[in-house]
Coordinates of C-alpha atoms in Angstrom, one line a residue:
Chain G
M1 CA 12.4 30.3 31.8
H2 CA 9.8 27.7 32.9
V3 CA 9.6 24.6 30.8
L4 CA 6.7 22.1 31.0
L5 CA 8.1 18.8 30.0
V6 CA 5.5 16.2 28.9
E7 CA 7.4 12.9 28.8
D8 CA 6.3 9.4 29.9
D9 CA 9.8 7.9 30.1
D10 CA 11.5 8.4 33.4
L11 CA 15.0 8.0 32.1
V12 CA 14.6 10.5 29.3
A13 CA 12.7 12.9 31.6
S14 CA 15.3 12.8 34.4
G15 CA 18.1 13.5 31.8
L16 CA 16.1 16.4 30.3
E17 CA 15.3 17.9 33.7
A18 CA 19.0 17.8 34.8
G19 CA 20.2 19.0 31.4
L20 CA 17.8 21.9 31.0
E21 CA 18.4 23.1 34.6
L22 CA 22.1 23.5 33.6
H23 CA 20.8 25.8 30.8
H24 CA 19.0 28.0 33.4
C25 CA 15.6 26.5 32.9
V26 CA 13.0 25.7 35.6
V27 CA 11.5 22.3 34.5
D28 CA 8.3 20.7 35.6
R29 CA 7.6 17.2 34.3
V30 CA 4.3 15.4 33.7
R31 CA 3.9 11.9 32.4
S32 CA 0.6 11.9 30.5
R33 CA -1.8 13.9 28.4
R34 CA -4.2 14.2 31.3
E35 CA -1.5 15.6 33.6
A36 CA -0.3 18.0 30.9
V37 CA -3.7 19.5 30.5
A38 CA -4.0 20.1 34.2
A39 CA -0.5 21.5 34.5
L40 CA -0.9 24.0 31.7
E41 CA -4.2 25.2 33.2
Q42 CA -2.4 25.9 36.5
L43 CA 1.1 27.0 35.5
A44 CA 2.4 30.0 33.7
S45 CA 4.9 28.0 31.6
D46 CA 7.0 29.7 29.0
V47 CA 7.4 26.8 26.7
V48 CA 6.3 23.1 26.4
V49 CA 8.4 20.2 25.4
L50 CA 6.0 17.6 24.2
D51 CA 6.6 13.9 23.6
L52 CA 4.1 12.3 21.1
G53 CA 3.8 8.8 22.3
L54 CA 2.0 9.4 25.6
P55 CA 0.5 6.5 27.5
D56 CA -3.1 7.9 27.4
G57 CA -3.1 9.2 23.8
D58 CA -1.3 11.0 21.1
G59 CA 0.6 14.2 21.9
L60 CA -0.5 15.6 18.5
E61 CA -4.1 15.5 19.5
L62 CA -3.2 17.3 22.8
L63 CA -1.4 20.0 20.8
S64 CA -4.3 20.4 18.4
Q65 CA -6.7 20.7 21.4
W66 CA -4.5 23.4 23.0
R67 CA -4.4 25.4 19.7
R68 CA -8.2 25.0 19.3
Q69 CA -8.6 26.5 22.8
G70 CA -6.5 29.4 21.8
M71 CA -3.4 28.6 23.8
D72 CA -0.4 30.2 22.0
I73 CA 2.4 29.0 24.3
P74 CA 5.4 27.8 22.2
V75 CA 5.5 24.1 21.9
L76 CA 8.5 22.0 20.9
I77 CA 7.8 18.4 19.9
L78 CA 10.5 16.0 21.0
T79 CA 9.9 12.5 19.5
A80 CA 11.4 9.4 18.0
R81 CA 9.1 9.6 15.0
D82 CA 11.4 10.6 12.2
A83 CA 9.2 10.4 9.1
V84 CA 8.8 13.6 7.1
Q85 CA 5.0 13.0 7.2
D86 CA 5.2 13.0 11.0
R87 CA 7.2 16.2 11.1
V88 CA 4.7 17.9 8.7
L89 CA 1.8 16.7 10.8
G90 CA 3.4 18.0 14.0
L91 CA 4.1 21.4 12.6
E92 CA 0.7 21.6 11.0
A93 CA -0.9 20.7 14.3
G94 CA 0.6 23.8 15.8
A95 CA 4.1 22.9 17.0
D96 CA 6.7 25.7 16.8
D97 CA 9.6 23.3 16.5
Y98 CA 10.2 19.5 16.0
V99 CA 13.3 17.8 17.4
L100 CA 14.2 14.1 17.0
K101 CA 15.4 11.8 19.8
P102 CA 18.2 11.5 20.6
F103 CA 19.2 15.2 20.5
E104 CA 22.0 17.5 21.5
L105 CA 21.2 19.1 24.9
D106 CA 22.8 22.4 24.0
E107 CA 20.9 22.6 20.7
L108 CA 17.6 21.7 22.4
A109 CA 18.2 24.4 25.1
A110 CA 19.1 27.0 22.4
R111 CA 15.9 26.1 20.4
L112 CA 13.8 26.5 23.6
H113 CA 15.3 29.9 24.3
A114 CA 14.8 30.9 20.7
L115 CA 11.1 29.9 20.9
V116 CA 10.6 31.9 24.1
R117 CA 12.4 34.9 22.6
R118 CA 10.3 34.8 19.4
A119 CA 7.1 34.5 21.5
A120 CA 8.2 37.6 23.4
G121 CA 8.6 39.4 20.1
R122 CA 12.4 39.6 20.1
S123 CA 14.6 38.6 17.2
V124 CA 18.0 39.1 18.9
P125 CA 19.3 36.7 21.6
E126 CA 20.0 39.6 24.0
I127 CA 17.6 41.6 26.0
H128 CA 18.4 45.2 26.7
H129 CA 16.9 47.3 29.5
G130 CA 18.6 50.5 30.2
D131 CA 22.2 49.6 31.1
I132 CA 21.2 46.0 31.8
R133 CA 22.0 43.4 29.1
M134 CA 20.9 39.8 29.4
R135 CA 21.5 36.7 27.3
P136 CA 19.0 34.1 28.5
S137 CA 20.5 31.1 26.6
T138 CA 23.9 31.5 28.4
G139 CA 22.6 33.0 31.6
E140 CA 25.0 36.0 31.2
V141 CA 23.9 39.3 32.7
Y142 CA 25.8 42.7 32.4
R143 CA 25.1 45.9 34.1
A144 CA 26.9 48.9 32.6
G145 CA 29.1 46.5 30.8
E146 CA 30.2 44.7 33.9
P147 CA 29.2 41.0 34.4
V148 CA 26.7 40.3 37.2
T149 CA 26.4 36.8 38.7
L150 CA 22.8 35.6 39.2
S151 CA 21.4 32.4 40.6
R152 CA 19.2 30.1 38.4
R153 CA 16.0 31.4 40.0
E154 CA 17.1 35.0 39.8
L155 CA 17.8 34.6 36.1
A156 CA 14.4 33.0 35.6
L157 CA 12.7 35.9 37.5
L158 CA 14.7 38.6 35.5
E159 CA 13.9 36.9 32.2
K160 CA 10.2 36.7 33.0
L161 CA 10.0 40.4 33.9
L162 CA 12.1 41.4 30.9
N163 CA 9.9 39.4 28.6
A164 CA 6.7 40.9 30.1
R165 CA 8.0 44.3 28.9
G166 CA 6.6 46.4 31.8
A167 CA 3.3 44.4 32.2
V168 CA 2.3 43.5 35.7
M169 CA 3.0 39.9 36.7
S170 CA 1.2 38.4 39.6
E171 CA 3.1 36.6 42.4
E172 CA 1.7 33.3 41.3
Q173 CA 2.9 33.8 37.7
L174 CA 6.4 34.7 39.0
K175 CA 6.4 31.7 41.4
D176 CA 5.4 29.4 38.6
S177 CA 8.4 30.6 36.6
L178 CA 10.7 30.0 39.5
Y179 CA 9.4 26.9 41.2
G180 CA 6.9 25.3 38.9
M181 CA 4.8 22.7 40.7
D182 CA 7.2 22.6 43.6
T183 CA 4.8 23.3 46.5
E184 CA 7.5 23.3 49.2
V185 CA 8.4 26.9 48.7
A186 CA 8.8 29.3 51.6
S187 CA 6.2 32.1 51.5
N188 CA 8.9 34.9 51.3
A189 CA 11.1 33.1 48.8
L190 CA 9.9 35.3 45.9
N191 CA 10.6 38.5 48.0
V192 CA 14.1 37.2 48.7
H193 CA 14.9 36.8 45.0
I194 CA 13.4 40.3 44.2
Y195 CA 15.5 41.8 47.0
H196 CA 18.7 40.2 45.5
L197 CA 17.9 41.3 42.0
R198 CA 17.3 44.9 43.2
R199 CA 20.5 44.8 45.1
K200 CA 22.5 43.5 42.1
L201 CA 20.9 45.4 39.3
G202 CA 19.4 48.6 40.8
K203 CA 16.5 49.3 43.2
N204 CA 14.3 50.7 40.5
L205 CA 14.5 47.6 38.3
I206 CA 11.5 45.9 39.8
L207 CA 8.5 48.0 40.9
T208 CA 5.9 46.7 43.4
E209 CA 2.2 47.2 42.3
R210 CA 0.4 46.8 45.6
G211 CA -2.3 44.1 45.5
L212 CA -1.4 43.2 41.9
G213 CA 2.2 42.0 41.7
Y214 CA 5.4 43.3 40.2
R215 CA 6.5 44.9 37.0
L216 CA 9.7 46.1 35.4
G217 CA 10.7 49.6 36.2
D218 CA 11.6 52.2 33.6
P219 CA 15.1 51.9 32.2
E220 CA 17.6 54.0 34.0
Chain I
M1 CA 1.6 -9.5 -28.5
S2 CA -1.4 -7.8 -27.0
L3 CA -4.6 -9.8 -26.3
R4 CA -6.5 -7.6 -28.8
R5 CA -3.9 -8.2 -31.6
R6 CA -3.8 -11.9 -30.8
L7 CA -7.6 -12.2 -30.9
L8 CA -7.8 -10.1 -34.1
W9 CA -5.2 -12.3 -35.8
S10 CA -6.5 -15.7 -34.7
L11 CA -10.2 -14.9 -35.2
G12 CA -9.5 -13.0 -38.5
L13 CA -7.3 -15.8 -39.8
A14 CA -9.8 -18.5 -38.8
F15 CA -12.7 -16.4 -40.2
G16 CA -10.8 -15.8 -43.5
L17 CA -9.7 -19.5 -43.9
L18 CA -13.2 -20.7 -43.2
W19 CA -14.8 -18.4 -45.7
L20 CA -12.2 -19.1 -48.3
S21 CA -12.6 -22.9 -47.9
V22 CA -16.4 -22.6 -48.2
G23 CA -15.9 -20.4 -51.2
L24 CA -13.5 -22.8 -52.9
L25 CA -15.8 -25.8 -52.2
M26 CA -18.8 -23.8 -53.6
Y27 CA -16.7 -22.9 -56.7
L28 CA -15.6 -26.4 -57.4
H29 CA -19.1 -27.8 -56.9
L30 CA -20.6 -25.1 -59.1
N31 CA -17.9 -25.7 -61.8
E32 CA -18.7 -29.3 -61.9
Q33 CA -22.4 -28.6 -62.1
V34 CA -22.0 -26.1 -64.9
A35 CA -19.8 -28.6 -66.8
K36 CA -22.4 -31.3 -66.3
T37 CA -25.2 -29.1 -67.3
L38 CA -23.4 -28.0 -70.5
D39 CA -22.6 -31.6 -71.3
Q40 CA -26.3 -32.4 -70.8
R41 CA -27.1 -29.5 -73.1
L42 CA -24.8 -31.1 -75.8
A43 CA -26.5 -34.5 -75.3
S44 CA -30.0 -33.0 -75.4
S45 CA -29.1 -31.2 -78.6
A46 CA -27.9 -34.5 -80.2
N47 CA -31.1 -36.2 -78.9
M48 CA -33.2 -33.4 -80.3
V49 CA -31.5 -33.7 -83.7
A50 CA -32.0 -37.5 -83.5
G51 CA -35.7 -37.0 -82.8
L52 CA -36.1 -34.7 -85.7
I53 CA -34.3 -37.2 -88.1
S54 CA -36.5 -40.1 -86.9
R55 CA -39.6 -38.0 -87.7
Q56 CA -38.3 -36.7 -91.0
P57 CA -35.8 -39.2 -92.4
E58 CA -36.0 -37.6 -95.8
M59 CA -33.9 -34.8 -94.2
L60 CA -30.9 -37.2 -94.7
V61 CA -31.5 -37.7 -98.4
T62 CA -28.9 -35.4 -99.9
T63 CA -29.3 -34.1 -103.3
N64 CA -26.7 -31.4 -103.1
T65 CA -23.1 -31.9 -103.1
S66 CA -22.9 -29.7 -100.0
P67 CA -24.1 -31.3 -96.8
L68 CA -24.8 -27.9 -95.2
I69 CA -28.0 -27.7 -93.4
L70 CA -27.6 -25.2 -90.6
E71 CA -26.2 -21.8 -90.2
P72 CA -26.4 -21.2 -86.4
D73 CA -26.1 -17.6 -85.0
S74 CA -23.7 -18.8 -82.4
Q75 CA -20.2 -19.5 -83.6
G76 CA -19.5 -21.5 -80.6
V77 CA -21.7 -24.5 -81.5
A78 CA -21.5 -27.2 -84.3
C79 CA -23.3 -30.3 -85.4
Q80 CA -22.6 -33.2 -87.8
I81 CA -24.6 -36.2 -88.9
R82 CA -22.7 -39.0 -90.5
A83 CA -23.6 -42.4 -91.9
T84 CA -21.9 -45.5 -90.5
S85 CA -19.8 -45.5 -93.6
G86 CA -18.3 -42.2 -92.5
E87 CA -20.2 -40.1 -95.1
V88 CA -21.2 -36.8 -93.8
L89 CA -24.9 -36.4 -94.3
L90 CA -25.5 -33.1 -92.7
Q91 CA -23.3 -30.6 -90.8
T92 CA -23.2 -27.0 -89.7
T93 CA -21.3 -24.5 -91.7
G94 CA -17.5 -23.9 -91.8
A95 CA -14.4 -26.0 -91.8
R96 CA -15.0 -26.9 -88.2
G97 CA -18.0 -29.0 -89.1
A98 CA -15.8 -31.3 -91.0
S99 CA -13.4 -31.7 -88.1
L100 CA -16.1 -33.4 -86.0
S101 CA -15.7 -36.6 -88.0
D102 CA -14.4 -39.8 -86.5
S103 CA -16.0 -39.1 -83.1
R104 CA -16.8 -42.1 -81.0
P105 CA -20.2 -42.3 -79.3
G106 CA -20.2 -40.4 -75.9
F107 CA -18.4 -37.3 -74.7
S108 CA -15.0 -36.4 -75.7
S109 CA -12.7 -33.3 -76.0
R110 CA -10.8 -32.3 -79.1
Q111 CA -8.5 -29.5 -80.4
I112 CA -9.8 -28.0 -83.6
D113 CA -8.0 -25.2 -85.2
G114 CA -6.1 -24.5 -82.0
E115 CA -9.3 -24.2 -80.0
A116 CA -10.6 -26.7 -77.4
W117 CA -14.0 -28.2 -78.2
R118 CA -16.3 -30.5 -76.3
L119 CA -18.1 -33.1 -78.3
Y120 CA -21.0 -35.5 -77.9
T121 CA -21.7 -38.3 -80.4
L122 CA -25.0 -40.2 -80.5
E123 CA -25.5 -43.3 -82.6
Q124 CA -29.1 -43.9 -83.7
D125 CA -30.6 -45.9 -86.6
G126 CA -27.2 -46.2 -88.4
V127 CA -26.3 -42.6 -88.2
F128 CA -23.8 -40.8 -85.9
I129 CA -25.0 -37.4 -84.6
T130 CA -22.2 -35.3 -83.1
T131 CA -22.8 -32.0 -81.3
A132 CA -20.0 -29.8 -80.1
D133 CA -19.4 -26.5 -78.3
R134 CA -16.3 -24.4 -77.7
M135 CA -14.5 -24.7 -74.4
S136 CA -13.8 -21.0 -74.4
E137 CA -17.5 -20.4 -74.1
R138 CA -17.6 -22.6 -71.1
T139 CA -14.6 -20.8 -69.6
R140 CA -16.3 -17.4 -70.1
L141 CA -19.4 -18.8 -68.4
E142 CA -17.3 -20.1 -65.5
N143 CA -15.5 -16.7 -65.1
G144 CA -18.9 -15.0 -65.1
I145 CA -20.0 -17.3 -62.3
I146 CA -16.9 -16.7 -60.3
L147 CA -17.3 -12.9 -60.6
V148 CA -20.9 -13.0 -59.5
M149 CA -19.8 -15.2 -56.6
V150 CA -16.6 -13.4 -55.5
V151 CA -17.8 -9.8 -55.2
P152 CA -20.5 -10.3 -52.6
F153 CA -18.4 -13.0 -51.0
T154 CA -15.5 -10.6 -50.6
L155 CA -17.7 -7.8 -49.4
A156 CA -19.3 -10.2 -46.8
L157 CA -15.8 -11.3 -45.7
L158 CA -14.5 -7.7 -45.3
G159 CA -17.8 -6.8 -43.5
G160 CA -17.4 -9.8 -41.2
L161 CA -13.8 -8.9 -40.4
A162 CA -14.9 -5.3 -39.6
V163 CA -17.6 -6.5 -37.3
L164 CA -15.1 -8.8 -35.7
W165 CA -12.7 -5.9 -35.1
W166 CA -15.4 -3.8 -33.6
G167 CA -16.7 -6.6 -31.4
I168 CA -13.2 -7.3 -30.1
Q169 CA -12.6 -3.6 -29.5
S170 CA -15.8 -3.0 -27.6
G171 CA -15.6 -6.4 -25.8
L172 CA -12.1 -5.7 -24.5
R173 CA -12.8 -2.0 -23.6
P174 CA -13.3 -2.8 -19.8
L175 CA -10.0 -4.7 -19.9
Q176 CA -8.4 -1.7 -21.7
R177 CA -9.7 0.6 -18.9
L178 CA -8.3 -1.7 -16.3
H179 CA -5.0 -1.7 -18.1
D180 CA -4.9 2.1 -18.4
E181 CA -5.9 2.5 -14.8
L182 CA -3.1 0.2 -13.6
R183 CA -0.5 1.7 -16.0
Q184 CA -1.2 5.2 -14.9
R185 CA -1.3 4.3 -11.2
D186 CA 1.3 5.5 -8.7
P187 CA 3.0 2.4 -7.3
L188 CA 2.3 3.8 -3.8
N189 CA -1.4 4.2 -4.5
L190 CA -3.3 1.4 -2.7
E191 CA -6.8 2.8 -3.3
P192 CA -9.3 0.3 -4.7
V193 CA -9.5 0.0 -8.5
C194 CA -12.9 1.2 -9.9
I195 CA -13.8 0.0 -13.4
T196 CA -17.2 1.3 -14.6
E197 CA -19.5 -1.2 -16.4
A198 CA -17.0 -4.1 -15.7
P199 CA -18.3 -7.4 -17.2
S200 CA -19.0 -10.3 -14.9
E201 CA -15.8 -12.1 -16.1
L202 CA -13.7 -9.1 -14.9
T203 CA -15.4 -8.6 -11.6
P204 CA -13.5 -11.4 -9.8
V205 CA -10.2 -10.0 -11.1
V206 CA -11.1 -6.5 -9.9
T207 CA -12.4 -7.8 -6.6
T208 CA -9.2 -9.9 -6.0
L209 CA -7.0 -7.0 -7.0
N210 CA -8.8 -4.7 -4.6
G211 CA -8.6 -7.3 -1.9
L212 CA -4.9 -7.6 -2.5
F213 CA -4.5 -3.8 -2.4
A214 CA -6.4 -3.8 1.0
R215 CA -4.1 -6.5 2.3
V216 CA -1.0 -4.8 1.2
E217 CA -2.2 -1.5 2.8
R218 CA -2.9 -3.3 6.1
T219 CA 0.5 -5.0 5.9
V220 CA 2.3 -1.7 5.1
A221 CA 0.4 0.0 8.0
R222 CA 1.3 -2.8 10.4
E223 CA 5.0 -2.7 9.3
Q224 CA 4.9 1.1 9.6
R225 CA 3.5 0.7 13.1
F226 CA 6.1 -1.9 14.0
A227 CA 8.9 0.3 12.6
N228 CA 7.6 3.3 14.7
D229 CA 7.4 1.1 17.8
A230 CA 10.9 -0.3 17.2
A231 CA 12.2 3.2 16.6
H232 CA 10.6 4.4 19.8
E233 CA 11.9 1.4 21.8
F234 CA 15.5 2.1 20.5
R235 CA 15.6 5.8 20.6
T236 CA 14.1 6.2 24.0
P237 CA 16.9 4.5 26.0
L238 CA 19.4 5.9 23.6
T239 CA 18.1 9.4 24.3
G240 CA 18.3 8.7 28.0
I241 CA 21.9 7.6 27.7
K242 CA 23.0 10.5 25.6
T243 CA 21.3 13.1 27.7
H244 CA 22.6 11.8 31.0
L245 CA 26.1 11.5 29.5
Q246 CA 25.9 15.2 28.3
V247 CA 24.8 16.2 31.8
A248 CA 27.6 14.1 33.4
R249 CA 30.1 16.0 31.4
Q250 CA 28.9 19.3 32.8
V251 CA 28.5 18.4 36.5
T252 CA 30.6 17.0 39.2
D253 CA 30.5 14.8 42.3
V254 CA 27.1 13.3 43.3
K255 CA 25.3 14.8 40.3
Q256 CA 27.8 13.3 37.9
Q257 CA 27.5 9.9 39.6
R258 CA 23.7 10.1 39.4
A259 CA 23.9 11.0 35.7
L260 CA 26.3 8.1 34.9
A261 CA 24.1 5.7 36.9
N262 CA 21.1 6.8 34.8
A263 CA 23.1 6.4 31.6
E264 CA 23.9 2.8 32.7
K265 CA 20.2 2.1 33.2
G266 CA 19.7 3.2 29.7
V267 CA 22.4 0.9 28.4
V268 CA 20.7 -2.1 30.2
R269 CA 17.4 -1.1 28.6
L270 CA 18.9 -0.8 25.2
Q271 CA 20.5 -4.2 25.6
Q272 CA 17.1 -5.7 26.4
V273 CA 15.4 -4.0 23.4
T274 CA 18.3 -5.2 21.1
E275 CA 17.9 -8.8 22.4
Q276 CA 14.1 -8.7 21.9
L277 CA 14.5 -7.4 18.4
L278 CA 17.1 -10.1 17.5
M279 CA 14.8 -12.7 18.9
L280 CA 11.9 -11.4 16.8
A281 CA 14.1 -11.4 13.7
R282 CA 15.1 -15.0 14.4
L283 CA 11.4 -16.0 15.0
E284 CA 10.2 -14.3 11.8
Q285 CA 13.0 -15.8 9.7
G286 CA 12.0 -19.3 11.0
G287 CA 15.4 -19.9 12.7
V288 CA 16.0 -23.2 14.4
W289 CA 15.7 -23.1 18.2
Q290 CA 18.5 -25.2 19.7
E291 CA 16.6 -26.5 22.7
E292 CA 13.8 -28.9 23.6
K293 CA 10.7 -28.2 21.6
R294 CA 8.4 -28.6 24.7
S295 CA 8.4 -26.9 28.1
C296 CA 6.7 -27.5 31.4
I297 CA 4.2 -25.0 32.7
S298 CA 5.7 -24.9 36.2
D299 CA 9.2 -24.1 34.7
I300 CA 7.7 -21.4 32.5
L301 CA 6.0 -19.7 35.5
Q302 CA 9.0 -20.1 37.8
T303 CA 11.3 -18.5 35.2
V304 CA 8.9 -15.7 34.5
L305 CA 8.3 -14.9 38.2
A306 CA 12.1 -14.8 38.8
D307 CA 12.2 -11.7 36.6
F308 CA 9.8 -9.9 38.9
P309 CA 11.4 -9.7 42.4
D310 CA 8.6 -7.5 43.7
R311 CA 5.5 -9.7 43.5
S312 CA 3.3 -7.7 45.7
R313 CA 1.1 -6.8 42.7
L314 CA 1.1 -10.3 41.2
R315 CA -1.3 -13.1 41.9
V316 CA -0.6 -16.5 40.3
E317 CA -3.1 -19.3 39.9
N318 CA -1.6 -22.4 38.2
Q319 CA -4.1 -25.2 37.4
A320 CA -1.9 -26.9 34.9
A321 CA 1.5 -27.3 36.7
E322 CA 2.3 -30.7 35.3
E323 CA 1.3 -30.0 31.8
Y324 CA 3.7 -29.3 28.8
V325 CA 3.3 -27.0 25.9
R326 CA 4.9 -27.5 22.4
V327 CA 7.0 -24.3 22.6
P328 CA 10.6 -24.0 23.6
L329 CA 11.0 -22.8 27.2
T330 CA 12.9 -19.6 26.3
L331 CA 10.1 -18.4 23.9
A332 CA 7.2 -19.4 26.2
V333 CA 8.9 -17.4 29.0
V334 CA 9.5 -14.4 26.8
A335 CA 5.9 -14.4 25.6
L336 CA 4.4 -14.6 29.1
R337 CA 6.9 -12.2 30.6
N338 CA 6.1 -9.6 28.0
L339 CA 2.4 -9.8 28.8
V340 CA 3.0 -9.6 32.5
E341 CA 5.4 -6.7 32.1
N342 CA 2.8 -4.8 30.1
A343 CA 0.1 -5.6 32.6
L344 CA 2.2 -4.2 35.4
K345 CA 3.3 -1.2 33.4
Y346 CA -0.2 -0.2 32.3
S347 CA -2.2 -0.8 35.5
A348 CA -2.0 0.7 38.9
G349 CA -3.4 -2.2 40.9
Q350 CA -3.2 -6.0 41.2
C351 CA -2.4 -8.2 38.2
A352 CA -3.3 -11.9 38.0
I353 CA -1.8 -14.8 36.0
V354 CA -4.3 -17.7 35.6
V355 CA -3.0 -20.9 33.9
E356 CA -5.4 -23.7 33.0
K357 CA -6.0 -26.3 30.3
A358 CA -8.4 -25.4 27.5
G359 CA -10.0 -27.2 24.6
G360 CA -9.3 -30.9 24.0
A361 CA -11.7 -33.8 24.5
G362 CA -15.4 -32.9 24.2
T363 CA -14.8 -29.6 22.5
E364 CA -14.1 -28.7 18.9
E365 CA -10.9 -26.9 19.9
A366 CA -7.4 -28.4 20.0
P367 CA -6.0 -29.1 23.5
E368 CA -4.2 -26.0 24.7
V369 CA -2.9 -24.3 27.8
S370 CA -4.4 -20.9 28.4
F371 CA -2.4 -18.2 30.2
L372 CA -4.7 -15.4 31.3
V373 CA -2.9 -12.2 32.3
R374 CA -5.4 -9.8 33.8
D375 CA -4.7 -6.2 34.8
S376 CA -7.0 -4.1 36.9
G377 CA -6.6 -0.9 34.9
G378 CA -6.4 2.3 37.0
S379 CA -3.6 3.6 35.0
E380 CA -3.6 5.2 31.6
P381 CA -4.5 2.7 28.9
A382 CA -1.6 1.8 26.6
A383 CA -1.4 3.4 23.2
S384 CA 1.4 1.1 22.2
H385 CA 3.1 -1.9 23.7
G386 CA 6.3 -1.6 21.8
L387 CA 8.1 -4.8 20.7
G388 CA 6.7 -7.0 23.4
L389 CA 3.4 -7.8 21.8
S390 CA 5.0 -8.3 18.4
I391 CA 7.2 -11.0 19.9
V392 CA 4.2 -12.7 21.6
E393 CA 2.4 -12.7 18.3
A394 CA 5.4 -14.1 16.5
V395 CA 5.6 -16.9 19.0
T396 CA 1.9 -17.8 18.7
S397 CA 2.1 -17.5 14.9
R398 CA 5.1 -19.9 14.7
Y399 CA 3.9 -22.5 17.2
G400 CA 0.2 -22.5 16.5
G401 CA -1.0 -20.6 19.5
S402 CA -3.2 -17.5 19.8
L403 CA -3.3 -14.2 21.6
R404 CA -6.6 -12.4 22.4
S405 CA -7.3 -9.2 24.3
A406 CA -10.5 -8.0 25.9
H407 CA -11.6 -5.3 28.4
N408 CA -12.5 -6.8 31.7
E409 CA -15.0 -5.6 34.4
T410 CA -12.4 -3.8 36.4
G411 CA -11.6 -1.5 33.6
G412 CA -8.3 -3.2 32.8
M413 CA -7.4 -5.7 30.1
D414 CA -7.5 -9.5 29.8
W415 CA -4.7 -10.9 27.7
T416 CA -5.2 -14.6 26.9
L417 CA -2.2 -16.4 25.5
R418 CA -2.9 -20.0 24.3
L419 CA -0.2 -22.4 23.5
P420 CA -0.7 -26.0 22.1
L421 CA -0.7 -28.7 24.8
D422 CA 2.0 -31.4 24.4
G423 CA 0.9 -35.0 25.1

């Protein structure tokens, strides 16, 4: 799961990045409203964590702007503004959730996973695909009832493809989910992860659509 | 007691008393005039009889044993003519006529057969002429006068009171509307009061009230903004500490050390915020500062610059090194440091601190020292400066300085702090 973190405070941001990575998230952090707009145009993020007090303007305005532009990506507001009026304004501006600082890391991660799950149209925390069962919030994956160990990036790749429900995902979209804005990625890195996933979960799990990208294979 | 009731009572009472006093005076005066007029009528009657006798003296020659000469229609009047010897020469009919004897010249009152009479006796050419009328007749006349006077008087009084009530009601209607509007108002509603057709006397009240509402609204907004800033300033390092501690619990080795180091950074920041807030609280409560009330510019600058080890982005121009300001050193340093900190935080390029004397001789301004903190922009403009500016404003407010901000030609901001010059 790729998280776009919009937070101007370095201390909070570094804690969030480290904490969310422990919960199997790939996090990209931006500091301002301007950077957030640019990042969301370039990246295929799954969810946005938005601070409201940004140095170049209010996060609420940014959210309203995204919603006006038709962006339906789940957004969780993470702020110190605790007044009921602020929460109402935040949710009315288009936020999917509102969490106050300071927060419990486990709860925040669970909320983010729930938001992504809901956005993918699922109501249960587990994803089933043939004999494969995945629980994104804990990073647990089972094949035919047996646990399978996957790396953080393999988990992110599997979750992205499972949530796409058979739709073709381009290489760029998949790379965004795995690496975000990290440009120092080897050109064959994605192929390596796909190879490992096929080896661990079945060669027909991921199908290659030549010139287009990859999609989830039919359940075995 | 309501204003309307008080007005009704006081004006009604005054109105009633005034009318009753006037009525009483009129009645007394009229009574006196009536009595005088009736007395004059008695005297005129006696004079008329005297005139008749002087023209026809033979009238007094009595041949009969009965001296009856008159039988008047009215039972309320009587007349008697006597000789100086006391012999009754002529008199009106009835026993009452005889009772008029022994009257002395002039007016007198007498009880005859249990009834009060008014008498007038005139002496002329050796005869006494006495005329008399019943007091009950006079009383009847007086009662008639009172009745004629009281009815219209009472009606006028009641009408006057009704007009007074209506006048007070309609006169106080705008005040009543203001009262209703304020009574039904939500205590949190700070919208201006609008009273239609408010009289000119009420306009200053409504204007003042609306001005007060506007001021309260601004104060509430400022307090709200400050509370939000303070909450942000506190919660941000607290969030950093809590998050890094949660991470530290789940990782080991280098990652754990890094998380703990970050949590410690958060603790330091939290300590700074707490100290700033405590300082602000002391300033706003007017607490006594246990240090010298003046500080030297060079000391202020030296202390501020010591807090910024990396001075590559700072340029300092001090043209008032030997001057003093009437602000304790700690507070002057905190105020200037907060401005410099903000300038460095919200600009990407160079920042300048220019210190010089301002105002004083030849100008209308008091002598001051001006600290200009100029940033060159280039970074995102600040939406909020947290507690820092609140502290600067508290210092200037307490020690008679000022803080102004303006955009400069580089796209950044100029913050001018002025503190009163000492000496």
